[in-house]
Amino acid sequence: MTTTGRGRGPDDEESPAAPPIPSFASLRAPRRTHAAMDVLLPPALPPVPPPVRERPVAAAPRPAEWPDLLRFGVRAATAALRLPGLLVREPARRLRRLLGE
């Protein structure tokens, strides 16, 4: 429907009042509505932390002394001296076993 002249047409009608633009503070604020479950149930209690168990304090290891270091050195030297023999003897034994001797 178009009108001629100075009359008002359908495009010229005023629109209904627009709702106000919400502020940022209202958008950030949580909206709390009470549901039926909120009314029926008691408020939630804060979580209780588990009890702290005390661990027994272990005695600190004693520092190494010269006799301990001597024993360790003897074991390391013995192993180092046996190693070349093991590297040669074991493959030779396996080879003899494979060859049927």
PDB file of C-alpha atoms in Angstrom:
ATOM      1  CA  MET A   1       0.000   0.000   0.000  1.00  0.00           C
ATOM      2  CA  THR A   2       1.595   3.199  -1.125  1.00  0.00           C
ATOM      3  CA  THR A   3       0.424   6.642  -0.391  1.00  0.00           C
ATOM      4  CA  THR A   4       0.830   9.732  -2.427  1.00  0.00           C
ATOM      5  CA  GLY A   5       1.766  13.086  -1.062  1.00  0.00           C
ATOM      6  CA  ARG A   6       2.605  13.756   2.506  1.00  0.00           C
ATOM      7  CA  GLY A   7       0.677  10.891   4.001  1.00  0.00           C
ATOM      8  CA  ARG A   8       2.253   8.256   6.113  1.00  0.00           C
ATOM      9  CA  GLY A   9       2.922   4.917   4.552  1.00  0.00           C
ATOM     10  CA  PRO A  10       3.675   1.570   6.178  1.00  0.00           C
ATOM     11  CA  ASP A  11       7.413   2.316   6.109  1.00  0.00           C
ATOM     12  CA  ASP A  12       6.974   5.538   8.030  1.00  0.00           C
ATOM     13  CA  GLU A  13       5.248   4.002  11.027  1.00  0.00           C
ATOM     14  CA  GLU A  14       7.125   4.165  14.260  1.00  0.00           C
ATOM     15  CA  SER A  15       8.431   0.902  15.607  1.00  0.00           C
ATOM     16  CA  PRO A  16       7.635  -0.150  19.136  1.00  0.00           C
ATOM     17  CA  ALA A  17      10.107   0.935  21.780  1.00  0.00           C
ATOM     18  CA  ALA A  18      13.255  -1.141  21.633  1.00  0.00           C
ATOM     19  CA  PRO A  19      14.470  -2.762  24.852  1.00  0.00           C
ATOM     20  CA  PRO A  20      17.378  -0.968  26.527  1.00  0.00           C
ATOM     21  CA  ILE A  21      20.866  -2.244  25.816  1.00  0.00           C
ATOM     22  CA  PRO A  22      22.169  -4.174  28.833  1.00  0.00           C
ATOM     23  CA  SER A  23      25.300  -2.910  30.527  1.00  0.00           C
ATOM     24  CA  PHE A  24      28.478  -4.978  30.697  1.00  0.00           C
ATOM     25  CA  ALA A  25      28.126  -5.277  34.474  1.00  0.00           C
ATOM     26  CA  SER A  26      24.718  -6.890  34.129  1.00  0.00           C
ATOM     27  CA  LEU A  27      26.055  -9.279  31.512  1.00  0.00           C
ATOM     28  CA  ARG A  28      28.907 -10.382  33.792  1.00  0.00           C
ATOM     29  CA  ALA A  29      26.756 -10.784  36.908  1.00  0.00           C
ATOM     30  CA  PRO A  30      25.497 -14.336  37.379  1.00  0.00           C
ATOM     31  CA  ARG A  31      21.790 -14.651  37.214  1.00  0.00           C
ATOM     32  CA  ARG A  32      20.572 -16.901  39.978  1.00  0.00           C
ATOM     33  CA  THR A  33      17.114 -18.331  39.605  1.00  0.00           C
ATOM     34  CA  HIS A  34      15.790 -20.660  42.230  1.00  0.00           C
ATOM     35  CA  ALA A  35      14.673 -23.945  40.848  1.00  0.00           C
ATOM     36  CA  ALA A  36      12.513 -26.456  42.678  1.00  0.00           C
ATOM     37  CA  MET A  37      15.583 -28.540  43.557  1.00  0.00           C
ATOM     38  CA  ASP A  38      17.211 -25.511  45.188  1.00  0.00           C
ATOM     39  CA  VAL A  39      14.230 -25.103  47.453  1.00  0.00           C
ATOM     40  CA  LEU A  40      13.950 -28.810  48.326  1.00  0.00           C
ATOM     41  CA  LEU A  41      17.626 -29.571  48.937  1.00  0.00           C
ATOM     42  CA  PRO A  42      19.849 -27.939  51.556  1.00  0.00           C
ATOM     43  CA  PRO A  43      22.736 -25.806  50.299  1.00  0.00           C
ATOM     44  CA  ALA A  44      25.836 -27.727  49.300  1.00  0.00           C
ATOM     45  CA  LEU A  45      28.584 -27.909  51.904  1.00  0.00           C
ATOM     46  CA  PRO A  46      32.137 -27.004  50.922  1.00  0.00           C
ATOM     47  CA  PRO A  47      34.305 -30.062  50.209  1.00  0.00           C
ATOM     48  CA  VAL A  48      36.250 -31.427  53.147  1.00  0.00           C
ATOM     49  CA  PRO A  49      39.958 -31.971  52.422  1.00  0.00           C
ATOM     50  CA  PRO A  50      41.205 -35.519  53.052  1.00  0.00           C
ATOM     51  CA  PRO A  51      43.122 -36.073  56.267  1.00  0.00           C
ATOM     52  CA  VAL A  52      46.853 -35.609  56.020  1.00  0.00           C
ATOM     53  CA  ARG A  53      48.780 -38.784  56.780  1.00  0.00           C
ATOM     54  CA  GLU A  54      52.105 -38.365  58.409  1.00  0.00           C
ATOM     55  CA  ARG A  55      54.805 -40.365  56.702  1.00  0.00           C
ATOM     56  CA  PRO A  56      57.400 -41.958  58.904  1.00  0.00           C
ATOM     57  CA  VAL A  57      60.701 -40.174  58.667  1.00  0.00           C
ATOM     58  CA  ALA A  58      63.288 -42.537  57.223  1.00  0.00           C
ATOM     59  CA  ALA A  59      66.762 -42.365  58.576  1.00  0.00           C
ATOM     60  CA  ALA A  60      69.193 -40.786  56.158  1.00  0.00           C
ATOM     61  CA  PRO A  61      71.748 -43.218  54.714  1.00  0.00           C
ATOM     62  CA  ARG A  62      75.087 -42.999  56.376  1.00  0.00           C
ATOM     63  CA  PRO A  63      77.906 -41.510  54.345  1.00  0.00           C
ATOM     64  CA  ALA A  64      80.316 -43.903  52.704  1.00  0.00           C
ATOM     65  CA  GLU A  65      83.460 -44.627  54.634  1.00  0.00           C
ATOM     66  CA  TRP A  66      86.854 -45.859  53.429  1.00  0.00           C
ATOM     67  CA  PRO A  67      86.157 -49.596  54.041  1.00  0.00           C
ATOM     68  CA  ASP A  68      82.943 -49.296  52.016  1.00  0.00           C
ATOM     69  CA  LEU A  69      84.779 -47.601  49.160  1.00  0.00           C
ATOM     70  CA  LEU A  70      87.522 -50.254  49.272  1.00  0.00           C
ATOM     71  CA  ARG A  71      84.966 -53.088  48.965  1.00  0.00           C
ATOM     72  CA  PHE A  72      83.263 -51.292  46.077  1.00  0.00           C
ATOM     73  CA  GLY A  73      86.592 -50.741  44.318  1.00  0.00           C
ATOM     74  CA  VAL A  74      87.541 -54.428  44.666  1.00  0.00           C
ATOM     75  CA  ARG A  75      84.201 -55.537  43.212  1.00  0.00           C
ATOM     76  CA  ALA A  76      84.487 -53.070  40.312  1.00  0.00           C
ATOM     77  CA  ALA A  77      88.076 -54.138  39.537  1.00  0.00           C
ATOM     78  CA  THR A  78      87.142 -57.840  39.650  1.00  0.00           C
ATOM     79  CA  ALA A  79      84.241 -57.267  37.265  1.00  0.00           C
ATOM     80  CA  ALA A  80      86.435 -55.228  34.913  1.00  0.00           C
ATOM     81  CA  LEU A  81      89.073 -57.985  34.837  1.00  0.00           C
ATOM     82  CA  ARG A  82      86.487 -60.740  34.172  1.00  0.00           C
ATOM     83  CA  LEU A  83      84.718 -58.852  31.395  1.00  0.00           C
ATOM     84  CA  PRO A  84      87.250 -59.432  28.568  1.00  0.00           C
ATOM     85  CA  GLY A  85      87.367 -63.144  29.359  1.00  0.00           C
ATOM     86  CA  LEU A  86      83.574 -63.382  29.304  1.00  0.00           C
ATOM     87  CA  LEU A  87      83.412 -61.515  26.014  1.00  0.00           C
ATOM     88  CA  VAL A  88      85.791 -64.037  24.443  1.00  0.00           C
ATOM     89  CA  ARG A  89      84.778 -67.305  26.174  1.00  0.00           C
ATOM     90  CA  GLU A  90      80.987 -67.041  25.877  1.00  0.00           C
ATOM     91  CA  PRO A  91      80.872 -66.561  22.077  1.00  0.00           C
ATOM     92  CA  ALA A  92      83.418 -69.365  21.680  1.00  0.00           C
ATOM     93  CA  ARG A  93      81.294 -71.733  23.821  1.00  0.00           C
ATOM     94  CA  ARG A  94      78.179 -70.874  21.836  1.00  0.00           C
ATOM     95  CA  LEU A  95      79.998 -71.390  18.534  1.00  0.00           C
ATOM     96  CA  ARG A  96      81.287 -74.800  19.679  1.00  0.00           C
ATOM     97  CA  ARG A  97      77.808 -75.758  20.808  1.00  0.00           C
ATOM     98  CA  LEU A  98      76.362 -74.781  17.407  1.00  0.00           C
ATOM     99  CA  LEU A  99      79.019 -76.728  15.552  1.00  0.00           C
ATOM    100  CA  GLY A 100      78.242 -79.837  17.609  1.00  0.00           C
ATOM    101  CA  GLU A 101      81.480 -80.269  19.528  1.00  0.00           C
TER     102      GLU A 101
END
